[in-house]
Structures are given as C-alpha cells and as structure tokens.
mmCIF file of C-alpha atoms in Angstrom:
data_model
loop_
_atom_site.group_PDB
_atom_site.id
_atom_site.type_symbol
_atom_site.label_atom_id
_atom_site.label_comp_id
_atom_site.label_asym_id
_atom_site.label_seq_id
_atom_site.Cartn_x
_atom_site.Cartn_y
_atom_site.Cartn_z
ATOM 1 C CA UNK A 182 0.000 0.000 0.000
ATOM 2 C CA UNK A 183 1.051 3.270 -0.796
ATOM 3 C CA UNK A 184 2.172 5.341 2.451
ATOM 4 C CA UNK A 185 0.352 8.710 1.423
ATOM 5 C CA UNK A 186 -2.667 7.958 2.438
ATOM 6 C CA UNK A 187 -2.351 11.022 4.938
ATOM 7 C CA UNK A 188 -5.350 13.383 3.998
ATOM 8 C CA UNK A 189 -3.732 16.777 2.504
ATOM 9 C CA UNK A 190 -5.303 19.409 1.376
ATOM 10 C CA UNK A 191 -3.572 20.961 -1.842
ATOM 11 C CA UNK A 192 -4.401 24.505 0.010
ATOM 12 C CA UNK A 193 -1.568 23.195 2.227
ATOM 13 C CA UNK A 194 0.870 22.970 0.110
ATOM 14 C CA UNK A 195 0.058 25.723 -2.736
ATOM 15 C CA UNK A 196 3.606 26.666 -2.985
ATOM 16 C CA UNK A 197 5.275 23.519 -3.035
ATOM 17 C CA UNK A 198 2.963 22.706 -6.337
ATOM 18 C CA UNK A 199 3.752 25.943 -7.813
ATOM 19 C CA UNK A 200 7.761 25.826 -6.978
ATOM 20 C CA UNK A 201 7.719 22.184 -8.264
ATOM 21 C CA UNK A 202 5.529 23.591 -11.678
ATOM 22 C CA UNK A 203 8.358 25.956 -12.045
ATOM 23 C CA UNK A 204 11.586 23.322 -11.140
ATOM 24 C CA UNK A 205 9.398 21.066 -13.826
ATOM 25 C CA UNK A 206 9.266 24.107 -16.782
ATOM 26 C CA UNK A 207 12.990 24.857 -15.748
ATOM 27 C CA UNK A 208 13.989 20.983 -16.185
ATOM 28 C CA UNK A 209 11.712 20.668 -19.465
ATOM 29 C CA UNK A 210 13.791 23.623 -20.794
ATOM 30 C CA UNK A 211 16.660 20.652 -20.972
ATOM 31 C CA UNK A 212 15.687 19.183 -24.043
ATOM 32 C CA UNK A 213 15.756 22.490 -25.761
ATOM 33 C CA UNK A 214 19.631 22.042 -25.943
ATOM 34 C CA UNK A 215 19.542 19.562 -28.165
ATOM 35 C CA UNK A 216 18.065 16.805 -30.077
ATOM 36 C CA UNK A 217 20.617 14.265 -27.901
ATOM 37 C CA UNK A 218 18.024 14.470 -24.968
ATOM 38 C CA UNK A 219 15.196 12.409 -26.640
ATOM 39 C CA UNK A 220 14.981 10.468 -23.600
ATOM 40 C CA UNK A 221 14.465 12.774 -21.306
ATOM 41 C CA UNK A 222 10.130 12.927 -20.573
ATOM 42 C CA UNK A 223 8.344 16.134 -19.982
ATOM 43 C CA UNK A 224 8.886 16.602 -16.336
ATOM 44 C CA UNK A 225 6.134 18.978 -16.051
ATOM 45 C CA UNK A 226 3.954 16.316 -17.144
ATOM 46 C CA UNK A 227 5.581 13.656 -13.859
ATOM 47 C CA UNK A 228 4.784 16.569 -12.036
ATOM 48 C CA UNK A 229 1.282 17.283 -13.085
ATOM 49 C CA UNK A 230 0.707 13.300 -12.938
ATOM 50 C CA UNK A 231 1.854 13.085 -9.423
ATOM 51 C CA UNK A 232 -0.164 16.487 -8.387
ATOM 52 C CA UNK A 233 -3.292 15.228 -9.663
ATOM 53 C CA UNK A 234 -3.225 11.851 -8.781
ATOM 54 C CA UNK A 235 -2.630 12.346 -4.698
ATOM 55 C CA UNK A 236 -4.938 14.698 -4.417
ATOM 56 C CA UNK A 237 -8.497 14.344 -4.332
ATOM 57 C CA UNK A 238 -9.635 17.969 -3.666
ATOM 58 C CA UNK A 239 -8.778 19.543 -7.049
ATOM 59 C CA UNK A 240 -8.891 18.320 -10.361
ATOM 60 C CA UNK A 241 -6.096 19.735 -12.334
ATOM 61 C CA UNK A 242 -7.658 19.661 -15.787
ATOM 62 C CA UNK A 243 -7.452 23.630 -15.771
ATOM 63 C CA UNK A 244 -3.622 23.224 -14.691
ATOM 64 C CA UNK A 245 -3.136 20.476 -17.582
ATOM 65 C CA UNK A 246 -4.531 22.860 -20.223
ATOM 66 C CA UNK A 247 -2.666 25.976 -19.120
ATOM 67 C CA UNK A 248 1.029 23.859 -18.166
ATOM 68 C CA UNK A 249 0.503 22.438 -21.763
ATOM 69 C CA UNK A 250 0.196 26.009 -23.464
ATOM 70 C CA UNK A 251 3.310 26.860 -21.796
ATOM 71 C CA UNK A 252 4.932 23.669 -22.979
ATOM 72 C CA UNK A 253 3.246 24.531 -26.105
ATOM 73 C CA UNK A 254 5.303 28.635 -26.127
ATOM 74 C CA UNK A 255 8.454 26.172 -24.820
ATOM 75 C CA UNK A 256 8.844 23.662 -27.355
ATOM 76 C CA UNK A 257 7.275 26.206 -30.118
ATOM 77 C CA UNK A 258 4.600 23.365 -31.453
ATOM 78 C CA UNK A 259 1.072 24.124 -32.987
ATOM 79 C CA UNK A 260 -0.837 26.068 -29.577
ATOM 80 C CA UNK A 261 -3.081 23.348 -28.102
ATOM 81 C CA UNK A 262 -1.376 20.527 -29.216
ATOM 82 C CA UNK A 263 0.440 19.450 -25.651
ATOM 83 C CA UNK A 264 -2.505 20.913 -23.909
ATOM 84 C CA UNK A 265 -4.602 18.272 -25.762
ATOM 85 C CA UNK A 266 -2.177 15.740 -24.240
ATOM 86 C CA UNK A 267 -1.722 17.150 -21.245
ATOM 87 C CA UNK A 268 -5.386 17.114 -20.461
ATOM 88 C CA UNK A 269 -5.961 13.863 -21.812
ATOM 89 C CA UNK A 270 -3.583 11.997 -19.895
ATOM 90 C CA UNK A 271 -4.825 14.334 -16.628
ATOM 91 C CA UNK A 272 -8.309 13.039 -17.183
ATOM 92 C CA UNK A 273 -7.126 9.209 -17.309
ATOM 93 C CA UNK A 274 -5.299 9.881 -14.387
ATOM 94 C CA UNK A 275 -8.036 11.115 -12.510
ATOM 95 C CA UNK A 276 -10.356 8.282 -13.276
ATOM 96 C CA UNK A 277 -7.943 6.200 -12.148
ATOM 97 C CA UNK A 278 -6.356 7.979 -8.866
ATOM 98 C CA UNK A 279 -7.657 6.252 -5.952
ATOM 99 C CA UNK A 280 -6.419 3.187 -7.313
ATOM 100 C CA UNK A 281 -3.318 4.575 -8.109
ATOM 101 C CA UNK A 282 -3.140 6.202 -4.555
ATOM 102 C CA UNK A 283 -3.058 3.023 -2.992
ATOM 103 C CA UNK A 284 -0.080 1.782 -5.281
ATOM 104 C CA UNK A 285 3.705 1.653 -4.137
ATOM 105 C CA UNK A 286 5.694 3.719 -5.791
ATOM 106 C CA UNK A 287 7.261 0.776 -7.858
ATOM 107 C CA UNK A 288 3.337 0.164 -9.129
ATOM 108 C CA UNK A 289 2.742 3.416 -9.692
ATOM 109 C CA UNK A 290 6.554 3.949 -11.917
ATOM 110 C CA UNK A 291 4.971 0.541 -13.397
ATOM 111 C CA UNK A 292 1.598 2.585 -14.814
ATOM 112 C CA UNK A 293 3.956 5.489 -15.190
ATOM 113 C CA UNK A 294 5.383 4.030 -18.029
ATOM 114 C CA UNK A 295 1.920 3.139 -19.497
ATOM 115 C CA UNK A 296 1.242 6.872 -19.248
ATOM 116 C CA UNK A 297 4.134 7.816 -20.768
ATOM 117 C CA UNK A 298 3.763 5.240 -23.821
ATOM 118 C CA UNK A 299 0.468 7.264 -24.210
ATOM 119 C CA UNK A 300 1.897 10.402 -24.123
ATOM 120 C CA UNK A 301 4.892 9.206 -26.720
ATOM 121 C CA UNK A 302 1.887 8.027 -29.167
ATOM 122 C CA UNK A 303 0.004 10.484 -28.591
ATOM 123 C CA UNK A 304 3.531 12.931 -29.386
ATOM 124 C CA UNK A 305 3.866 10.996 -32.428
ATOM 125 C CA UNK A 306 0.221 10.817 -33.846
ATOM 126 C CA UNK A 307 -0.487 14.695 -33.418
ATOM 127 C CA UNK A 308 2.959 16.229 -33.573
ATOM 128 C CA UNK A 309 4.898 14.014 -36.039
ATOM 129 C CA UNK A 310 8.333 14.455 -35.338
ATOM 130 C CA UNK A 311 10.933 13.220 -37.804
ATOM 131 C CA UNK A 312 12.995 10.919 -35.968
ATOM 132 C CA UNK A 313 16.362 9.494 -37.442
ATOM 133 C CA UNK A 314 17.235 5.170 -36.071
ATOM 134 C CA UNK A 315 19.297 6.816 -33.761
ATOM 135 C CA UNK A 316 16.530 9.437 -32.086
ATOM 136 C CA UNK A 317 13.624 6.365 -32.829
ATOM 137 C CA UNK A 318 15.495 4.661 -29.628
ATOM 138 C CA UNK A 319 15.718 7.125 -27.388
ATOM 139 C CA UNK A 320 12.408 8.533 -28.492
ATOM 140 C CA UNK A 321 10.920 5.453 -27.469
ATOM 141 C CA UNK A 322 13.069 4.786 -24.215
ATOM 142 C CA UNK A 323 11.600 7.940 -22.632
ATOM 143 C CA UNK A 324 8.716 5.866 -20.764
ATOM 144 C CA UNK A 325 11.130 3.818 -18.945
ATOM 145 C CA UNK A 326 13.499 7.089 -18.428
ATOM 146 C CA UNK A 327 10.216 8.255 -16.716
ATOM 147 C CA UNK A 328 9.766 5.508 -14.585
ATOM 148 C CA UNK A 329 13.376 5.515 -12.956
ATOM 149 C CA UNK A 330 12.191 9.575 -12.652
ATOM 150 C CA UNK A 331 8.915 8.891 -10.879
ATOM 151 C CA UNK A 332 10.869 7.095 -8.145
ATOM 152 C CA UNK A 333 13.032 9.947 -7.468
ATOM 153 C CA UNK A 334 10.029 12.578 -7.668
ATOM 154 C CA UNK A 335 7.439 10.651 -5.961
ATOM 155 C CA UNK A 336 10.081 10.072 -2.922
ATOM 156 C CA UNK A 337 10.793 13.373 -2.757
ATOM 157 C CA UNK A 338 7.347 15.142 -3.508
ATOM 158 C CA UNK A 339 5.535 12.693 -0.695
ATOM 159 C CA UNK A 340 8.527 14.238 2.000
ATOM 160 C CA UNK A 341 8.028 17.797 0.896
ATOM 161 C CA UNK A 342 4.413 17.321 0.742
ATOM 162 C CA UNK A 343 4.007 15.328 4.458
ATOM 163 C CA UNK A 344 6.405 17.739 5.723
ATOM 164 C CA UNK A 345 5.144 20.771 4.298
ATOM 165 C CA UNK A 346 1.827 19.748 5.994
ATOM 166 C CA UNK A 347 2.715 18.772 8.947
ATOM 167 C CA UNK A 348 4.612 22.690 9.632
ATOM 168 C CA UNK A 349 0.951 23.933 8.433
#
C-alpha cells in the first residue's frame, strides 16, 4: 500500500505545487539544448501526474490545459497541441487515482510508463516528429526514463508534501 494515504489538502501545500511547476518548466527547458536528450520525458507532465493523482480535492484539468500552453510557447509546437495531451492523460489519471493512490511507488513507476507510452503516441500521432534510427530509440526509451524519474520525484514530492503539511 502506498504510504500517502495522509489526507492533505492541496491549500496546504500551494507553494510547493507551484515551486515544483516551475523546477518542472525549468527541467523541461533541458531538451531544448539539443536533439541528444530524446529520452528525457516532460517533467512537467511527472509533475502534473503526481499532483493530480494524490490529491483528491482539485482536479487539475485547468492546470493540464494551461502547463501544456506553456509547454506549447516552450517547445514552439502548434498552440493546443500538448494541452490536448496534457489534459488527456490528466483526465485518465483522474479516473484512475484512488487506485493509483493506494499503489507503491514501484506500481505506480509501473503505470507510469503506461502513461508515458500514451503520451509518446500520442507525441507521435499529433505532432509528427521526424525521428532518425538513432533518435527512434531514445524517443521510445523515454517511458522507462520516466519511470526511474517517478521514483526519485514521488520520494521526494511525498517528503516535501508530508512535511510541508505537517509545519501547516
């Protein structure tokens, strides 16, 4: 069972979502660099996946559609096109968040990667990027990138987030 089962409000911890938003936009700012970071996933979107699926007082769809304009500005695609994503893959999240509330965090990298396969075909069916062999590997490598990710975030955004409460 998963061990944040703790009953937070998001009101508690308003800053921490907006500071890790920010960290996420920063991080996503990465693969601008070059095209050598294929592998790297949208952290904004492990961000906006863990937000919305530990909470149950808020729905994030509004914060999917406006994060994916931004990452829309970032990565200078068609406007809409990651906020279509973005608010797709918040919606199957939230149909699915209590169960995925109870999961450990090794479950929950587990459906992480399912979300992230989505978000890949999803990436590939709307925004057709032109991949070479060598970028077709490490464009599809990204959901298991993701999962080792979600281990580190989820850690470290259930501490902030139990500790952040517990000062409020």
């Amino acid at each position: 069972m998963g061990d944040n089962f703790i009953y937070i409000s998001s009101r508690q911890v308003r800053w921490l979502i907006i500071l890790s938003f920010v960290i996420a936009l920063v991080l996503d700012s990465i693969n601008l660099i070059g095209a050598s970071y294929q592998f790297l996933p949208p952290f904004t979107l492990l961000v906006l996946l863990y937000w919305s699926g530990h909470f149950l007082d808020y729905t994030y769809i509004s914060t999917a559609f406006v994060i994916g304009l931004l990452a829309d500005t970032l990565y200078q695609t068609t406007l809409g096109m990651h906020a279509l994503i973005y608010v797709t893959l918040t919606f199957t999240m939230l149909r699915h968040r209590l169960h995925f509330r109870g999961y450990s965090v090794i479950q929950q990298a587990l459906n992480i990667i399912v979300f992230m396969f989505i978000f890949q075909v999803l990436h590939l069916l709307i925004l057709s990027p032109t991949l070479d062999d060598n970028e077709m590997i490490q464009f599809w490598s990204m959901p298991v990138v993701s999962a080792f990710l979600w281990l580190i975030f989820a850690k470290l955004l259930n501490l902030l987030t139990q500790q952040n409460a517990i000062e409020n």
